């Protein structure tokens, strides 16, 4: 079993899609192991996304992630990291496969409904950040 982190982003929470996304994840075989609703402060968002600090979208990402409540979720299942990436779909919601979370609930490359850890190592780090 693996545990990974998902974050329901401000766009999905604000649109009232959090319950649908959580239900979708459970239907895909994930077990919810931790969940909280919070609003990231600017310093927290900058720390969490520090890996992107040299990229041109960093400031807009921080602004977006602090624009409303988020829901960090610890998820468990076999191959949790890679399977969550499949279930989420492409980063750009406009390019995401039909039926993926980003296709269903995202708008574009930034407002794409959900974050997911991209490796077991990052999952462990990101889970410690929130839990």
mmCIF file with all atom_site columns, C-alpha atoms in Angstrom, residues 24-126:
data_model
loop_
_atom_site.group_PDB
_atom_site.id
_atom_site.type_symbol
_atom_site.label_atom_id
_atom_site.label_alt_id
_atom_site.label_comp_id
_atom_site.label_asym_id
_atom_site.label_entity_id
_atom_site.label_seq_id
_atom_site.pdbx_PDB_ins_code
_atom_site.Cartn_x
_atom_site.Cartn_y
_atom_site.Cartn_z
_atom_site.occupancy
_atom_site.B_iso_or_equiv
_atom_site.pdbx_formal_charge
_atom_site.auth_seq_id
_atom_site.auth_comp_id
_atom_site.auth_asym_id
_atom_site.auth_atom_id
_atom_site.pdbx_PDB_model_num
ATOM 1   C CA . UNK A 1 24  ? -14.764 9.869  -7.408  1.00 0.00 ? 24  UNK A CA 1
ATOM 2   C CA . UNK A 1 25  ? -11.527 9.088  -5.573  1.00 0.00 ? 25  UNK A CA 1
ATOM 3   C CA . UNK A 1 26  ? -13.276 6.557  -3.340  1.00 0.00 ? 26  UNK A CA 1
ATOM 4   C CA . UNK A 1 27  ? -14.915 4.957  -6.384  1.00 0.00 ? 27  UNK A CA 1
ATOM 5   C CA . UNK A 1 28  ? -11.422 4.568  -7.858  1.00 0.00 ? 28  UNK A CA 1
ATOM 6   C CA . UNK A 1 29  ? -10.385 2.541  -4.801  1.00 0.00 ? 29  UNK A CA 1
ATOM 7   C CA . UNK A 1 30  ? -8.681  5.177  -2.683  1.00 0.00 ? 30  UNK A CA 1
ATOM 8   C CA . UNK A 1 31  ? -9.189  5.145  1.071   1.00 0.00 ? 31  UNK A CA 1
ATOM 9   C CA . UNK A 1 32  ? -9.292  8.534  2.786   1.00 0.00 ? 32  UNK A CA 1
ATOM 10  C CA . UNK A 1 33  ? -6.702  8.517  5.594   1.00 0.00 ? 33  UNK A CA 1
ATOM 11  C CA . UNK A 1 34  ? -6.700  12.203 6.461   1.00 0.00 ? 34  UNK A CA 1
ATOM 12  C CA . UNK A 1 35  ? -8.567  15.309 5.401   1.00 0.00 ? 35  UNK A CA 1
ATOM 13  C CA . UNK A 1 36  ? -8.720  18.907 6.495   1.00 0.00 ? 36  UNK A CA 1
ATOM 14  C CA . UNK A 1 37  ? -10.134 22.163 5.208   1.00 0.00 ? 37  UNK A CA 1
ATOM 15  C CA . UNK A 1 38  ? -7.870  25.179 5.477   1.00 0.00 ? 38  UNK A CA 1
ATOM 16  C CA . UNK A 1 39  ? -6.827  28.375 3.809   1.00 0.00 ? 39  UNK A CA 1
ATOM 17  C CA . UNK A 1 40  ? -3.154  28.606 2.913   1.00 0.00 ? 40  UNK A CA 1
ATOM 18  C CA . UNK A 1 41  ? -1.335  31.774 3.878   1.00 0.00 ? 41  UNK A CA 1
ATOM 19  C CA . UNK A 1 42  ? 1.049   33.280 1.356   1.00 0.00 ? 42  UNK A CA 1
ATOM 20  C CA . UNK A 1 43  ? 4.138   32.043 3.236   1.00 0.00 ? 43  UNK A CA 1
ATOM 21  C CA . UNK A 1 44  ? 2.741   28.502 3.382   1.00 0.00 ? 44  UNK A CA 1
ATOM 22  C CA . UNK A 1 45  ? 1.902   28.471 -0.325  1.00 0.00 ? 45  UNK A CA 1
ATOM 23  C CA . UNK A 1 46  ? 5.348   29.830 -1.225  1.00 0.00 ? 46  UNK A CA 1
ATOM 24  C CA . UNK A 1 47  ? 6.987   27.134 0.905   1.00 0.00 ? 47  UNK A CA 1
ATOM 25  C CA . UNK A 1 48  ? 4.847   24.312 -0.484  1.00 0.00 ? 48  UNK A CA 1
ATOM 26  C CA . UNK A 1 49  ? 5.426   25.338 -4.112  1.00 0.00 ? 49  UNK A CA 1
ATOM 27  C CA . UNK A 1 50  ? 9.076   26.420 -3.626  1.00 0.00 ? 50  UNK A CA 1
ATOM 28  C CA . UNK A 1 51  ? 10.121  23.853 -6.231  1.00 0.00 ? 51  UNK A CA 1
ATOM 29  C CA . UNK A 1 52  ? 8.500   26.165 -8.826  1.00 0.00 ? 52  UNK A CA 1
ATOM 30  C CA . UNK A 1 53  ? 9.934   29.461 -7.519  1.00 0.00 ? 53  UNK A CA 1
ATOM 31  C CA . UNK A 1 54  ? 12.071  30.048 -10.622 1.00 0.00 ? 54  UNK A CA 1
ATOM 32  C CA . UNK A 1 55  ? 9.185   29.446 -13.008 1.00 0.00 ? 55  UNK A CA 1
ATOM 33  C CA . UNK A 1 56  ? 7.185   32.304 -14.505 1.00 0.00 ? 56  UNK A CA 1
ATOM 34  C CA . UNK A 1 57  ? 3.876   30.994 -13.102 1.00 0.00 ? 57  UNK A CA 1
ATOM 35  C CA . UNK A 1 58  ? 5.060   30.814 -9.462  1.00 0.00 ? 58  UNK A CA 1
ATOM 36  C CA . UNK A 1 59  ? 3.515   34.085 -8.251  1.00 0.00 ? 59  UNK A CA 1
ATOM 37  C CA . UNK A 1 60  ? 0.174   33.418 -9.962  1.00 0.00 ? 60  UNK A CA 1
ATOM 38  C CA . UNK A 1 61  ? 0.146   29.873 -8.537  1.00 0.00 ? 61  UNK A CA 1
ATOM 39  C CA . UNK A 1 62  ? 0.714   31.218 -5.025  1.00 0.00 ? 62  UNK A CA 1
ATOM 40  C CA . UNK A 1 63  ? -2.030  33.838 -5.539  1.00 0.00 ? 63  UNK A CA 1
ATOM 41  C CA . UNK A 1 64  ? -4.436  31.176 -6.790  1.00 0.00 ? 64  UNK A CA 1
ATOM 42  C CA . UNK A 1 65  ? -3.695  28.700 -3.986  1.00 0.00 ? 65  UNK A CA 1
ATOM 43  C CA . UNK A 1 66  ? -4.295  31.400 -1.363  1.00 0.00 ? 66  UNK A CA 1
ATOM 44  C CA . UNK A 1 67  ? -7.493  32.693 -2.990  1.00 0.00 ? 67  UNK A CA 1
ATOM 45  C CA . UNK A 1 68  ? -9.832  30.387 -1.084  1.00 0.00 ? 68  UNK A CA 1
ATOM 46  C CA . UNK A 1 69  ? -10.075 27.228 1.005   1.00 0.00 ? 69  UNK A CA 1
ATOM 47  C CA . UNK A 1 70  ? -8.229  24.074 -0.012  1.00 0.00 ? 70  UNK A CA 1
ATOM 48  C CA . UNK A 1 71  ? -8.687  20.491 1.141   1.00 0.00 ? 71  UNK A CA 1
ATOM 49  C CA . UNK A 1 72  ? -5.506  18.439 1.590   1.00 0.00 ? 72  UNK A CA 1
ATOM 50  C CA . UNK A 1 73  ? -6.310  14.722 1.563   1.00 0.00 ? 73  UNK A CA 1
ATOM 51  C CA . UNK A 1 74  ? -4.130  11.733 2.472   1.00 0.00 ? 74  UNK A CA 1
ATOM 52  C CA . UNK A 1 75  ? -5.095  8.869  0.156   1.00 0.00 ? 75  UNK A CA 1
ATOM 53  C CA . UNK A 1 76  ? -4.146  5.199  0.365   1.00 0.00 ? 76  UNK A CA 1
ATOM 54  C CA . UNK A 1 77  ? -4.272  2.339  -2.142  1.00 0.00 ? 77  UNK A CA 1
ATOM 55  C CA . UNK A 1 78  ? -1.953  0.140  -4.189  1.00 0.00 ? 78  UNK A CA 1
ATOM 56  C CA . UNK A 1 79  ? 0.194   2.308  -6.483  1.00 0.00 ? 79  UNK A CA 1
ATOM 57  C CA . UNK A 1 80  ? -1.448  5.412  -5.014  1.00 0.00 ? 80  UNK A CA 1
ATOM 58  C CA . UNK A 1 81  ? 0.983   7.953  -6.486  1.00 0.00 ? 81  UNK A CA 1
ATOM 59  C CA . UNK A 1 82  ? 0.897   6.785  -10.097 1.00 0.00 ? 82  UNK A CA 1
ATOM 60  C CA . UNK A 1 83  ? -2.783  5.871  -10.056 1.00 0.00 ? 83  UNK A CA 1
ATOM 61  C CA . UNK A 1 84  ? -3.805  9.262  -8.668  1.00 0.00 ? 84  UNK A CA 1
ATOM 62  C CA . UNK A 1 85  ? -1.858  10.910 -11.506 1.00 0.00 ? 85  UNK A CA 1
ATOM 63  C CA . UNK A 1 86  ? -3.937  8.853  -13.991 1.00 0.00 ? 86  UNK A CA 1
ATOM 64  C CA . UNK A 1 87  ? -7.231  9.661  -12.255 1.00 0.00 ? 87  UNK A CA 1
ATOM 65  C CA . UNK A 1 88  ? -6.378  13.382 -12.160 1.00 0.00 ? 88  UNK A CA 1
ATOM 66  C CA . UNK A 1 89  ? -5.469  13.641 -15.845 1.00 0.00 ? 89  UNK A CA 1
ATOM 67  C CA . UNK A 1 90  ? -3.147  16.068 -17.605 1.00 0.00 ? 90  UNK A CA 1
ATOM 68  C CA . UNK A 1 91  ? -2.106  19.233 -15.769 1.00 0.00 ? 91  UNK A CA 1
ATOM 69  C CA . UNK A 1 92  ? -3.853  21.352 -18.406 1.00 0.00 ? 92  UNK A CA 1
ATOM 70  C CA . UNK A 1 93  ? -7.556  20.631 -17.929 1.00 0.00 ? 93  UNK A CA 1
ATOM 71  C CA . UNK A 1 94  ? -8.162  21.426 -21.590 1.00 0.00 ? 94  UNK A CA 1
ATOM 72  C CA . UNK A 1 95  ? -5.826  18.534 -22.519 1.00 0.00 ? 95  UNK A CA 1
ATOM 73  C CA . UNK A 1 96  ? -7.030  16.063 -19.858 1.00 0.00 ? 96  UNK A CA 1
ATOM 74  C CA . UNK A 1 97  ? -8.638  12.819 -20.992 1.00 0.00 ? 97  UNK A CA 1
ATOM 75  C CA . UNK A 1 98  ? -12.443 12.622 -20.719 1.00 0.00 ? 98  UNK A CA 1
ATOM 76  C CA . UNK A 1 99  ? -13.591 11.365 -17.325 1.00 0.00 ? 99  UNK A CA 1
ATOM 77  C CA . UNK A 1 100 ? -10.470 12.455 -15.453 1.00 0.00 ? 100 UNK A CA 1
ATOM 78  C CA . UNK A 1 101 ? -10.887 14.812 -12.526 1.00 0.00 ? 101 UNK A CA 1
ATOM 79  C CA . UNK A 1 102 ? -9.201  17.717 -14.279 1.00 0.00 ? 102 UNK A CA 1
ATOM 80  C CA . UNK A 1 103 ? -11.327 17.190 -17.380 1.00 0.00 ? 103 UNK A CA 1
ATOM 81  C CA . UNK A 1 104 ? -14.504 17.054 -15.301 1.00 0.00 ? 104 UNK A CA 1
ATOM 82  C CA . UNK A 1 105 ? -13.795 19.842 -12.810 1.00 0.00 ? 105 UNK A CA 1
ATOM 83  C CA . UNK A 1 106 ? -10.842 21.924 -14.022 1.00 0.00 ? 106 UNK A CA 1
ATOM 84  C CA . UNK A 1 107 ? -10.859 24.998 -16.218 1.00 0.00 ? 107 UNK A CA 1
ATOM 85  C CA . UNK A 1 108 ? -7.303  25.442 -17.494 1.00 0.00 ? 108 UNK A CA 1
ATOM 86  C CA . UNK A 1 109 ? -3.657  24.709 -16.689 1.00 0.00 ? 109 UNK A CA 1
ATOM 87  C CA . UNK A 1 110 ? -3.724  26.616 -13.385 1.00 0.00 ? 110 UNK A CA 1
ATOM 88  C CA . UNK A 1 111 ? -7.309  26.188 -12.219 1.00 0.00 ? 111 UNK A CA 1
ATOM 89  C CA . UNK A 1 112 ? -7.193  22.443 -12.648 1.00 0.00 ? 112 UNK A CA 1
ATOM 90  C CA . UNK A 1 113 ? -9.172  21.317 -9.582  1.00 0.00 ? 113 UNK A CA 1
ATOM 91  C CA . UNK A 1 114 ? -6.631  19.069 -7.864  1.00 0.00 ? 114 UNK A CA 1
ATOM 92  C CA . UNK A 1 115 ? -2.959  18.658 -6.980  1.00 0.00 ? 115 UNK A CA 1
ATOM 93  C CA . UNK A 1 116 ? -1.341  15.254 -6.584  1.00 0.00 ? 116 UNK A CA 1
ATOM 94  C CA . UNK A 1 117 ? 2.122   14.214 -5.461  1.00 0.00 ? 117 UNK A CA 1
ATOM 95  C CA . UNK A 1 118 ? 4.358   13.184 -8.354  1.00 0.00 ? 118 UNK A CA 1
ATOM 96  C CA . UNK A 1 119 ? 6.578   10.642 -6.561  1.00 0.00 ? 119 UNK A CA 1
ATOM 97  C CA . UNK A 1 120 ? 6.697   8.594  -3.380  1.00 0.00 ? 120 UNK A CA 1
ATOM 98  C CA . UNK A 1 121 ? 9.420   10.871 -2.024  1.00 0.00 ? 121 UNK A CA 1
ATOM 99  C CA . UNK A 1 122 ? 7.393   14.019 -2.691  1.00 0.00 ? 122 UNK A CA 1
ATOM 100 C CA . UNK A 1 123 ? 4.267   12.363 -1.306  1.00 0.00 ? 123 UNK A CA 1
ATOM 101 C CA . UNK A 1 124 ? 6.047   11.754 2.002   1.00 0.00 ? 124 UNK A CA 1
ATOM 102 C CA . UNK A 1 125 ? 7.294   15.358 2.126   1.00 0.00 ? 125 UNK A CA 1
ATOM 103 C CA . UNK A 1 126 ? 3.943   16.834 1.135   1.00 0.00 ? 126 UNK A CA 1
#
